[in-house]
Amino acid sequence: MSAIVAQSLGKSYNGSTQALSDLTLQVPQGGVCGFLGPNGAGKTTTVKLLTGLLRPTSGECSVMGLSPQTEPEKVHALCGVMTETARMYGTMTGQQNLEFFGETAGLVRAQAKERAELMLRSLDLWEAREQKANQYSTGMMQRLSLARALMHEPQVLFLDEPTSGLDPESAQAVNEMITSLAKKSGVTVFLCTHQLRYAQDLCSTYGILHRGKMVLQGSFATLCEGAGCHIKAGILTDTEQTLPGFVKNGEYWETEIASEAEMPAILRDLIAQDIPVYEARLIRPTLEDVYFSFLQSQEVAK
Ligand SMILES: Nc1ncnc2c1ncn2[C@@H]1O[C@H](COP(=O)(O)OP(=O)(O)OP(=O)(O)O)[C@@H](O)[C@H]1O
Ligand SMILES: [Mg+2]
């Protein structure tokens, strides 16, 4: 069974703004699915539909085989959700908030206390545990929201921009936690993010949303293919002559190759021509390359 399924899912706000159109998607269990796209693409709308916070105007969806629309309590028991707008009780301390939300999610008091303490320590909030939530900084609040989402050990975790307000050290800790949840505990993570550099290390599959439509989805290799981004060979040389088949990019001469297996033949060829090669490197496309090149092609095609 897939962890998350959407079939022709659509949402229009006020009958006019079509925030999401015809979204079809299947996210396997375990692993991190990166959900990417520009501001206003429909990512948060999708999370809200998948977690029953909004009703779709068309299509359907399920989480662990359950409908968020008809069985929201069961879905909430299995899911942790962290959105941009997660609210805490400002006059309660960090720890009180976690214990309260833990009990709301079905934990008995002693369990909620134990779990809250573990979360506060794991998310580096232990020293702030007795501080009122309205005295938390943005990043502390964000970590508290993540802790809240994790209180009842969810099988599926929806994270909407979990690291956007975090300092690099906290962001790294949260990313490590996400990886460990997915790898060691088999949790399925649905991660909306703009932080493409982190996403590439974290995600096993991706979806790119553009103007409410899913425009590309699959593994990183599938994305590269869809966006027409190829691996390149880069050659550093001080020769005055032009290297046939190569294009100069900064200091390097570059040429697209099908795979790294082509590199030895390229080098043999250059050396046979007496071209002094100081450095040869493989330039692999990054998620940023794929994202920008694909979205540019979408804008051009519009
Ligand atoms: N409550 C609402 N009422 C009307 N329109 C809305 C509402 N919420 C979102 N929208 C619109 O739906 C579209 C998708 O918004 P959404 O918040 O899902 O985008 P997003 O991909 O999460 O963007 P961001 O990267 O900025 O968080 C946008 O055009 C937005 O203006
Ligand atoms: Mg959003």
CSV table of C-alpha atoms and ligand atoms in Angstrom, one decimal:
chain,number,residue,atom,x,y,z
A,1,MET,CA,0.0,0.0,0.0
A,2,SER,CA,1.2,3.5,-0.8
A,3,ALA,CA,1.5,5.9,2.1
A,4,ILE,CA,-0.1,8.7,0.2
A,5,VAL,CA,-2.3,8.6,-2.9
A,6,ALA,CA,-4.0,11.5,-4.7
A,7,GLN,CA,-6.2,10.9,-7.7
A,8,SER,CA,-7.1,13.9,-9.9
A,9,LEU,CA,-7.1,16.0,-6.7
A,10,GLY,CA,-8.2,19.6,-7.2
A,11,LYS,CA,-8.9,22.7,-5.1
A,12,SER,CA,-10.4,26.0,-6.0
A,13,TYR,CA,-10.7,28.7,-3.4
A,14,ASN,CA,-13.9,30.8,-3.5
A,15,GLY,CA,-14.8,29.0,-6.7
A,16,SER,CA,-12.3,31.2,-8.6
A,17,THR,CA,-8.6,30.6,-7.6
A,18,GLN,CA,-7.7,27.2,-9.0
A,19,ALA,CA,-4.9,26.5,-6.5
A,20,LEU,CA,-4.5,22.8,-7.4
A,21,SER,CA,-5.6,21.0,-10.6
A,22,ASP,CA,-5.8,17.3,-11.3
A,23,LEU,CA,-3.0,16.2,-8.9
A,24,THR,CA,-2.3,12.5,-9.3
A,25,LEU,CA,0.5,11.1,-7.1
A,26,GLN,CA,1.6,8.0,-5.2
A,27,VAL,CA,4.1,8.2,-2.4
A,28,PRO,CA,5.6,4.8,-1.3
A,29,GLN,CA,6.0,4.0,2.4
A,30,GLY,CA,9.3,5.1,4.0
A,31,GLY,CA,11.6,7.7,2.6
A,32,VAL,CA,11.2,11.4,2.0
A,33,CYS,CA,9.2,12.8,-0.9
A,34,GLY,CA,10.3,16.4,-1.7
A,35,PHE,CA,7.4,18.6,-2.9
A,36,LEU,CA,8.9,21.6,-4.7
A,37,GLY,CA,7.5,24.6,-6.5
A,38,PRO,CA,7.5,28.4,-6.6
A,39,ASN,CA,5.5,30.5,-4.1
A,40,GLY,CA,1.8,30.0,-4.8
A,41,ALA,CA,2.3,26.7,-6.7
A,42,GLY,CA,-0.2,24.8,-4.4
A,43,LYS,CA,2.1,22.9,-2.0
A,44,THR,CA,0.5,24.1,1.3
A,45,THR,CA,-2.9,23.5,-0.3
A,46,THR,CA,-1.9,19.9,-1.1
A,47,VAL,CA,-0.8,19.3,2.5
A,48,LYS,CA,-4.0,20.7,3.8
A,49,LEU,CA,-6.1,18.5,1.5
A,50,LEU,CA,-4.0,15.4,2.4
A,51,THR,CA,-4.4,16.1,6.1
A,52,GLY,CA,-8.1,16.9,6.0
A,53,LEU,CA,-7.7,20.6,6.8
A,54,LEU,CA,-9.4,21.5,3.5
A,55,ARG,CA,-11.9,19.7,1.4
A,56,PRO,CA,-11.1,19.1,-2.3
A,57,THR,CA,-13.3,20.5,-5.0
A,58,SER,CA,-12.5,17.5,-7.2
A,59,GLY,CA,-10.8,14.1,-7.0
A,60,GLU,CA,-9.8,12.2,-4.0
A,61,CYS,CA,-6.9,11.2,-1.8
A,62,SER,CA,-5.9,8.8,1.0
A,63,VAL,CA,-3.2,8.5,3.6
A,64,MET,CA,-2.3,4.9,4.6
A,65,GLY,CA,-5.5,3.8,2.9
A,66,LEU,CA,-7.7,6.2,4.8
A,67,SER,CA,-9.6,9.2,3.5
A,68,PRO,CA,-8.7,12.5,5.3
A,69,GLN,CA,-12.2,13.8,4.3
A,70,THR,CA,-14.3,11.0,5.7
A,71,GLU,CA,-12.0,9.6,8.4
A,72,PRO,CA,-10.1,12.6,9.6
A,73,GLU,CA,-9.6,11.3,13.2
A,74,LYS,CA,-8.0,8.1,12.0
A,75,VAL,CA,-5.8,10.0,9.6
A,76,HIS,CA,-4.7,12.5,12.3
A,77,ALA,CA,-3.8,9.5,14.6
A,78,LEU,CA,-1.4,8.3,12.0
A,79,CYS,CA,0.0,11.6,10.8
A,80,GLY,CA,2.1,14.4,12.1
A,81,VAL,CA,1.6,17.8,10.5
A,82,MET,CA,3.8,20.8,10.7
A,83,THR,CA,2.5,23.8,8.6
A,84,GLU,CA,3.6,27.4,8.5
A,85,THR,CA,0.6,28.3,10.6
A,86,ALA,CA,0.8,25.7,13.4
A,87,ARG,CA,-0.4,27.4,16.5
A,88,MET,CA,0.8,26.9,20.1
A,89,TYR,CA,-0.6,28.3,23.2
A,90,GLY,CA,1.5,31.4,23.9
A,91,THR,CA,0.9,31.5,27.6
A,92,MET,CA,1.8,27.9,28.2
A,93,THR,CA,5.4,26.8,28.3
A,94,GLY,CA,7.0,24.7,25.5
A,95,GLN,CA,6.8,21.6,27.6
A,96,GLN,CA,3.1,22.2,28.6
A,97,ASN,CA,2.2,22.7,24.9
A,98,LEU,CA,3.8,19.4,23.9
A,99,GLU,CA,2.2,17.5,26.8
A,100,PHE,CA,-1.2,19.1,26.0
A,101,PHE,CA,-1.0,18.2,22.3
A,102,GLY,CA,0.4,14.8,23.1
A,103,GLU,CA,-2.6,14.0,25.2
A,104,THR,CA,-4.9,15.5,22.6
A,105,ALA,CA,-3.3,13.0,20.1
A,106,GLY,CA,-4.2,10.1,22.5
A,107,LEU,CA,-1.2,9.7,24.7
A,108,VAL,CA,-1.8,9.1,28.4
A,109,ARG,CA,-0.3,11.8,30.7
A,110,ALA,CA,2.9,9.9,31.7
A,111,GLN,CA,3.6,9.0,28.1
A,112,ALA,CA,3.0,12.6,27.0
A,113,LYS,CA,5.5,13.8,29.6
A,114,GLU,CA,8.1,11.3,28.7
A,115,ARG,CA,7.7,11.9,25.0
A,116,ALA,CA,7.7,15.7,25.4
A,117,GLU,CA,11.0,15.5,27.3
A,118,LEU,CA,12.6,13.4,24.6
A,119,MET,CA,11.4,15.8,21.9
A,120,LEU,CA,12.6,18.9,23.8
A,121,ARG,CA,16.0,17.3,24.2
A,122,SER,CA,16.2,16.1,20.5
A,123,LEU,CA,15.2,19.5,19.2
A,124,ASP,CA,17.5,21.4,21.4
A,125,LEU,CA,14.7,23.1,23.3
A,126,TRP,CA,15.5,21.6,26.7
A,127,GLU,CA,16.8,24.8,28.3
A,128,ALA,CA,13.8,26.7,27.0
A,129,ARG,CA,11.2,24.1,28.1
A,130,GLU,CA,9.9,26.3,30.9
A,131,GLN,CA,9.7,29.4,28.9
A,132,LYS,CA,6.3,30.5,27.6
A,133,ALA,CA,5.8,29.8,23.9
A,134,ASN,CA,5.1,33.5,23.2
A,135,GLN,CA,8.7,34.2,24.3
A,136,TYR,CA,10.1,31.7,21.8
A,137,SER,CA,12.0,33.0,18.8
A,138,THR,CA,10.8,32.1,15.3
A,139,GLY,CA,13.3,29.2,15.0
A,140,MET,CA,12.5,27.9,18.5
A,141,MET,CA,8.8,28.0,17.7
A,142,GLN,CA,9.4,26.1,14.5
A,143,ARG,CA,11.3,23.4,16.4
A,144,LEU,CA,8.4,23.3,18.9
A,145,SER,CA,6.0,22.8,16.0
A,146,LEU,CA,8.0,19.9,14.7
A,147,ALA,CA,8.2,18.4,18.2
A,148,ARG,CA,4.4,18.7,18.4
A,149,ALA,CA,4.0,16.9,15.1
A,150,LEU,CA,6.2,14.1,16.3
A,151,MET,CA,4.7,13.7,19.8
A,152,HIS,CA,2.5,10.6,18.9
A,153,GLU,CA,5.2,8.9,16.7
A,154,PRO,CA,3.3,9.4,13.4
A,155,GLN,CA,3.8,7.0,10.5
A,156,VAL,CA,3.4,9.8,8.0
A,157,LEU,CA,4.8,13.2,8.5
A,158,PHE,CA,3.8,16.3,6.5
A,159,LEU,CA,6.3,19.0,6.9
A,160,ASP,CA,5.7,22.4,5.2
A,161,GLU,CA,8.9,24.4,5.1
A,162,PRO,CA,10.3,22.9,8.4
A,163,THR,CA,13.7,24.6,8.2
A,164,SER,CA,12.9,27.9,6.5
A,165,GLY,CA,13.4,30.0,9.7
A,166,LEU,CA,16.2,27.9,11.3
A,167,ASP,CA,19.9,28.8,11.7
A,168,PRO,CA,22.2,26.5,9.7
A,169,GLU,CA,23.0,24.4,12.8
A,170,SER,CA,19.4,23.8,13.7
A,171,ALA,CA,18.5,23.2,10.1
A,172,GLN,CA,21.1,20.5,9.9
A,173,ALA,CA,19.9,18.9,13.1
A,174,VAL,CA,16.3,18.9,11.8
A,175,ASN,CA,17.4,17.5,8.5
A,176,GLU,CA,19.3,14.7,10.2
A,177,MET,CA,16.2,13.9,12.3
A,178,ILE,CA,14.1,13.7,9.1
A,179,THR,CA,16.6,11.4,7.5
A,180,SER,CA,16.7,9.2,10.6
A,181,LEU,CA,12.9,9.0,10.9
A,182,ALA,CA,12.6,8.0,7.3
A,183,LYS,CA,15.6,5.5,7.2
A,184,LYS,CA,15.5,4.0,10.7
A,185,SER,CA,11.9,4.3,11.7
A,186,GLY,CA,10.3,3.8,8.2
A,187,VAL,CA,8.3,7.0,8.5
A,188,THR,CA,7.0,8.5,5.3
A,189,VAL,CA,7.9,12.2,5.1
A,190,PHE,CA,6.1,14.6,2.7
A,191,LEU,CA,8.4,17.6,2.7
A,192,CYS,CA,7.5,20.9,1.1
A,193,THR,CA,10.6,23.0,0.8
A,194,HIS,CA,12.3,25.7,-1.2
A,195,GLN,CA,15.7,24.7,0.2
A,196,LEU,CA,16.9,22.7,-2.8
A,197,ARG,CA,20.4,22.0,-1.5
A,198,TYR,CA,19.1,20.3,1.6
A,199,ALA,CA,16.3,18.6,-0.4
A,200,GLN,CA,18.8,16.8,-2.6
A,201,ASP,CA,20.4,15.1,0.4
A,202,LEU,CA,17.1,14.2,2.0
A,203,CYS,CA,14.7,13.1,-0.6
A,204,SER,CA,14.2,9.8,-2.3
A,205,THR,CA,11.5,11.0,-4.7
A,206,TYR,CA,10.3,14.4,-5.8
A,207,GLY,CA,7.3,16.2,-7.2
A,208,ILE,CA,7.5,19.6,-8.8
A,209,LEU,CA,4.4,21.7,-8.8
A,210,HIS,CA,3.9,24.7,-11.0
A,211,ARG,CA,0.8,26.9,-11.0
A,212,GLY,CA,-1.3,24.2,-9.3
A,213,LYS,CA,-0.2,21.4,-11.7
A,214,MET,CA,2.3,18.6,-11.1
A,215,VAL,CA,4.8,19.1,-13.9
A,216,LEU,CA,7.5,16.6,-13.0
A,217,GLN,CA,7.7,13.7,-10.6
A,218,GLY,CA,9.9,10.7,-9.8
A,219,SER,CA,13.5,10.0,-8.7
A,220,PHE,CA,16.3,12.4,-9.2
A,221,ALA,CA,17.4,10.6,-12.4
A,222,THR,CA,13.8,10.9,-13.8
A,223,LEU,CA,13.8,14.6,-13.0
A,224,CYS,CA,17.2,15.1,-14.7
A,225,GLU,CA,15.8,13.3,-17.8
A,226,GLY,CA,12.6,15.3,-17.8
A,227,ALA,CA,14.4,18.6,-17.5
A,228,GLY,CA,17.0,17.6,-20.1
A,229,CYS,CA,19.9,18.0,-17.6
A,230,HIS,CA,22.9,15.8,-18.4
A,231,ILE,CA,26.1,14.9,-16.8
A,232,LYS,CA,29.0,16.8,-18.3
A,233,ALA,CA,32.8,16.2,-18.6
A,234,GLY,CA,34.8,19.3,-17.6
A,235,ILE,CA,38.3,19.8,-18.8
A,236,LEU,CA,40.9,22.3,-17.6
A,237,THR,CA,43.6,23.0,-20.1
A,238,ASP,CA,45.7,26.0,-21.1
A,239,THR,CA,45.7,25.2,-24.8
A,240,GLU,CA,45.0,28.1,-27.2
A,241,GLN,CA,43.0,25.8,-29.5
A,242,THR,CA,39.3,25.2,-29.4
A,243,LEU,CA,38.3,21.7,-28.2
A,244,PRO,CA,35.9,20.3,-30.8
A,245,GLY,CA,32.6,19.3,-29.3
A,246,PHE,CA,33.3,21.3,-26.1
A,247,VAL,CA,31.9,24.6,-24.9
A,248,LYS,CA,34.0,27.0,-22.7
A,249,ASN,CA,32.3,27.7,-19.4
A,250,GLY,CA,34.4,29.8,-17.1
A,251,GLU,CA,37.8,28.1,-16.9
A,252,TYR,CA,36.5,24.7,-18.0
A,253,TRP,CA,35.7,23.2,-21.4
A,254,GLU,CA,32.5,21.2,-21.1
A,255,THR,CA,30.7,18.6,-23.0
A,256,GLU,CA,27.6,16.6,-22.3
A,257,ILE,CA,28.1,12.9,-21.9
A,258,ALA,CA,25.6,10.0,-21.4
A,259,SER,CA,27.5,8.6,-18.4
A,260,GLU,CA,30.8,8.7,-16.6
A,261,ALA,CA,31.9,5.7,-18.6
A,262,GLU,CA,32.7,8.1,-21.5
A,263,MET,CA,35.3,10.0,-19.6
A,264,PRO,CA,38.4,7.7,-20.2
A,265,ALA,CA,37.8,7.8,-23.9
A,266,ILE,CA,37.6,11.6,-23.9
A,267,LEU,CA,40.8,11.8,-22.0
A,268,ARG,CA,42.6,9.3,-24.3
A,269,ASP,CA,41.5,11.4,-27.2
A,270,LEU,CA,42.7,14.7,-25.8
A,271,ILE,CA,46.0,13.3,-24.8
A,272,ALA,CA,46.4,11.7,-28.3
A,273,GLN,CA,46.0,15.3,-29.6
A,274,ASP,CA,48.8,16.5,-27.3
A,275,ILE,CA,46.4,18.7,-25.4
A,276,PRO,CA,47.7,19.3,-21.9
A,277,VAL,CA,44.9,18.3,-19.5
A,278,TYR,CA,45.4,19.7,-16.0
A,279,GLU,CA,42.2,18.5,-14.6
A,280,ALA,CA,39.2,16.5,-15.7
A,281,ARG,CA,36.0,16.4,-13.7
A,282,LEU,CA,32.5,15.0,-13.9
A,283,ILE,CA,29.9,17.8,-13.5
A,284,ARG,CA,26.6,16.2,-12.3
A,285,PRO,CA,23.4,18.2,-12.4
A,286,THR,CA,22.1,19.4,-9.0
A,287,LEU,CA,18.5,19.6,-8.0
A,288,GLU,CA,18.9,23.4,-8.4
A,289,ASP,CA,20.0,22.9,-12.0
A,290,VAL,CA,17.1,20.6,-12.7
A,291,TYR,CA,14.5,22.8,-11.0
A,292,PHE,CA,15.6,26.1,-12.7
A,293,SER,CA,16.0,24.5,-16.1
A,294,PHE,CA,12.6,22.8,-15.9
A,295,LEU,CA,10.7,25.8,-14.6
A,296,GLN,CA,12.3,28.0,-17.2
A,297,SER,CA,11.1,25.7,-19.9
A,298,GLN,CA,7.6,25.8,-18.4
A,299,GLU,CA,7.6,29.6,-18.4
A,300,VAL,CA,8.8,29.7,-22.0
A,301,ALA,CA,6.1,27.2,-23.1
A,302,LYS,CA,3.4,29.3,-21.4
B,1,LIG,N1,-7.4,30.6,1.9
B,1,LIG,C1,-7.2,30.9,0.6
B,1,LIG,N2,-8.1,31.6,-0.1
B,1,LIG,C2,-7.9,32.0,-1.4
B,1,LIG,N3,-6.8,31.6,-2.1
B,1,LIG,C3,-5.9,30.9,-1.4
B,1,LIG,C4,-6.0,30.6,-0.1
B,1,LIG,N4,-4.9,29.9,0.3
B,1,LIG,C5,-4.1,29.8,-0.8
B,1,LIG,N5,-4.7,30.4,-1.8
B,1,LIG,C6,-4.1,30.6,-3.2
B,1,LIG,O1,-3.9,29.3,-3.7
B,1,LIG,C7,-2.7,29.2,-4.4
B,1,LIG,C8,-1.7,28.2,-3.9
B,1,LIG,O2,-1.3,28.6,-2.6
B,1,LIG,P1,-0.4,27.7,-1.6
B,1,LIG,O3,-0.4,28.3,-0.3
B,1,LIG,O4,-0.9,26.3,-1.7
B,1,LIG,O5,1.0,27.8,-2.3
B,1,LIG,P2,2.4,27.3,-1.9
B,1,LIG,O6,3.0,26.4,-3.0
B,1,LIG,O7,2.3,26.7,-0.5
B,1,LIG,O8,3.3,28.6,-1.8
B,1,LIG,P3,4.5,29.1,-0.8
B,1,LIG,O9,5.7,28.5,-1.4
B,1,LIG,O10,4.4,30.6,-0.9
B,1,LIG,O11,4.2,28.6,0.5
B,1,LIG,C9,-2.1,30.7,-4.4
B,1,LIG,O12,-2.6,31.3,-5.6
B,1,LIG,C10,-2.8,31.3,-3.2
B,1,LIG,O13,-3.0,32.7,-3.4
B,2,MG,MG,3.2,27.1,1.3
